[in-house]
Short mmCIF file of C-alpha atoms in Angstrom, two decimals:
data_model
loop_
_atom_site.label_atom_id
_atom_site.label_comp_id
_atom_site.label_asym_id
_atom_site.label_seq_id
_atom_site.Cartn_x
_atom_site.Cartn_y
_atom_site.Cartn_z
CA MET A 1 0.00 0.00 0.00
CA ALA A 2 2.76 2.38 0.89
CA ASP A 3 4.26 2.42 -2.61
CA GLY A 4 0.96 2.92 -4.47
CA ARG A 5 0.71 -0.54 -6.04
CA PHE A 6 -2.41 -1.34 -4.02
CA HIS A 7 -4.45 1.46 -5.62
CA GLU A 8 -2.96 0.78 -9.05
CA GLN A 9 -3.87 -2.91 -8.80
CA LYS A 10 -7.39 -2.10 -7.64
CA TYR A 11 -7.86 0.24 -10.59
CA ARG A 12 -6.71 -2.39 -13.09
CA LEU A 13 -8.99 -5.00 -11.56
CA THR A 14 -12.02 -2.71 -11.86
CA GLN A 15 -11.43 -2.51 -15.62
CA THR A 16 -12.42 -6.15 -16.15
CA LYS A 17 -15.83 -7.76 -16.43
CA LEU A 18 -14.87 -10.40 -13.91
CA GLN A 19 -15.67 -10.11 -10.21
CA PRO A 20 -12.49 -8.60 -8.76
CA VAL A 21 -10.77 -10.66 -6.08
CA TYR A 22 -7.99 -9.17 -3.98
CA LEU A 23 -5.84 -11.89 -2.43
CA ILE A 24 -3.97 -10.96 0.73
CA GLU A 25 -1.26 -13.35 1.78
CA SER A 26 -0.98 -12.82 5.53
CA TYR A 27 1.30 -15.62 6.60
CA GLY A 28 4.13 -14.41 8.76
CA LYS A 29 2.23 -11.31 9.85
CA GLY A 30 4.58 -8.69 11.07
CA ASP A 31 5.31 -5.03 10.74
CA TRP A 32 3.91 -3.98 7.36
CA GLY A 33 5.23 -0.44 7.76
CA LEU A 34 1.67 0.85 8.07
CA ALA A 35 -0.15 2.75 10.77
CA GLU A 36 -2.12 0.53 13.12
CA GLY A 37 -5.46 -0.35 11.53
CA ALA A 38 -4.49 0.90 8.06
CA LEU A 39 -4.56 -2.57 6.50
CA GLU A 40 -7.92 -3.40 8.09
CA ARG A 41 -9.42 -0.11 6.85
CA ALA A 42 -8.05 -0.73 3.36
CA VAL A 43 -9.59 -4.22 3.32
CA CYS A 44 -12.98 -2.87 4.44
CA ASN A 45 -12.90 -0.08 1.86
CA THR A 46 -11.92 -2.51 -0.88
CA GLN A 47 -14.85 -4.75 0.00
CA ILE A 48 -17.52 -2.12 0.65
CA GLU A 49 -16.62 0.81 -1.59
CA ASN A 50 -15.03 -1.10 -4.48
CA GLY A 51 -17.17 -4.25 -4.34
CA PHE A 52 -14.20 -6.62 -4.33
CA LEU A 53 -14.15 -10.06 -2.83
CA VAL A 54 -11.18 -9.97 -0.45
CA GLN A 55 -9.62 -13.33 0.33
CA GLU A 56 -6.99 -13.66 3.04
CA THR A 57 -4.75 -16.70 3.24
CA LEU A 58 -2.58 -17.68 6.18
CA SER A 59 -0.01 -19.93 4.49
CA ILE A 60 1.52 -20.71 1.13
CA LYS A 61 -0.42 -23.99 1.14
CA GLU A 62 -3.68 -22.09 1.71
CA THR A 63 -2.83 -19.65 -1.09
CA CYS A 64 -2.19 -22.54 -3.49
CA ALA A 65 -5.46 -24.20 -2.47
CA TYR A 66 -7.39 -20.97 -3.07
CA LEU A 67 -5.77 -20.40 -6.48
CA THR A 68 -6.59 -24.01 -7.43
CA PHE A 69 -10.22 -23.44 -6.40
CA MET A 70 -10.42 -20.20 -8.43
CA THR A 71 -8.87 -21.86 -11.49
CA ARG A 72 -11.49 -24.61 -11.35
CA HIS A 73 -14.26 -22.05 -10.84
CA LEU A 74 -13.17 -20.02 -13.89
CA LYS A 75 -12.86 -23.16 -15.98
CA THR A 76 -16.37 -24.26 -15.02
CA THR A 77 -17.76 -20.78 -15.67
CA TYR A 78 -16.24 -20.34 -19.12
CA GLU A 79 -15.68 -23.81 -20.59
CA SER A 80 -19.20 -23.96 -22.09
CA LYS A 81 -19.13 -20.38 -23.39
CA THR A 82 -17.85 -18.95 -26.61
CA ILE A 83 -15.23 -16.37 -25.69
CA ILE A 84 -15.34 -13.36 -27.99
CA GLY A 85 -12.28 -11.17 -27.84
CA CYS A 86 -12.47 -7.46 -28.53
CA ARG A 87 -10.21 -4.43 -28.56
CA LYS A 88 -10.19 -2.00 -25.62
CA ALA A 89 -11.78 0.70 -27.79
CA ASP A 90 -14.77 -1.57 -28.50
CA TRP A 91 -14.96 -3.35 -25.16
CA THR A 92 -17.31 -0.91 -23.42
CA ASN A 93 -19.87 -1.58 -26.18
CA PHE A 94 -19.67 -5.33 -25.61
CA LYS A 95 -18.82 -5.86 -21.95
CA ASP A 96 -22.45 -6.38 -20.91
CA ALA A 97 -23.63 -7.85 -24.22
CA GLY A 98 -22.75 -11.48 -23.50
CA THR A 99 -25.38 -14.19 -23.21
CA ASP A 100 -25.37 -17.44 -21.28
CA ALA A 101 -23.58 -18.98 -24.26
CA GLU A 102 -20.95 -16.28 -24.83
CA ALA A 103 -18.71 -13.83 -23.04
CA HIS A 104 -17.06 -10.72 -24.46
CA LEU A 105 -13.63 -10.21 -22.97
CA MET A 106 -10.89 -7.71 -23.79
CA PHE A 107 -7.84 -9.06 -25.60
CA PHE A 108 -5.05 -9.60 -23.09
CA SER A 109 -2.66 -7.43 -25.09
CA ASP A 110 -5.11 -4.51 -24.90
CA PHE A 111 -5.77 -5.08 -21.20
CA ASN A 112 -2.05 -5.26 -20.49
CA ASP A 113 -1.27 -2.14 -22.55
CA PHE A 114 -4.11 -0.26 -20.87
CA SER A 115 -3.21 -1.29 -17.34
CA VAL A 116 0.57 -1.07 -17.41
CA LYS A 117 2.07 1.62 -15.22
CA LYS A 118 3.38 4.50 -17.32
#
């Protein structure tokens, strides 16, 4: 949070059609270099104001298990859909146009170019 990546990451995640998930790896909790309560306030704001699902893990094993679960969830969600890629310039026209059988998603190259720190 102190170096600005937190807000930058949140912004990039809000630019997708997917439900944003912010994963906090908390194993080995220690001094984060933040004022007391700052992390808790940031988590609450991210959940309430930004509508993110915030997932906290307490070990590397737990993080791996969560990422495995999310991979399976995404596979199940999208394996029966036709994925239609579109450019960033056209994406806002299509982002809510998908049906149960299709999903319009921004090309990764456009998403990456758009979200890279400049």
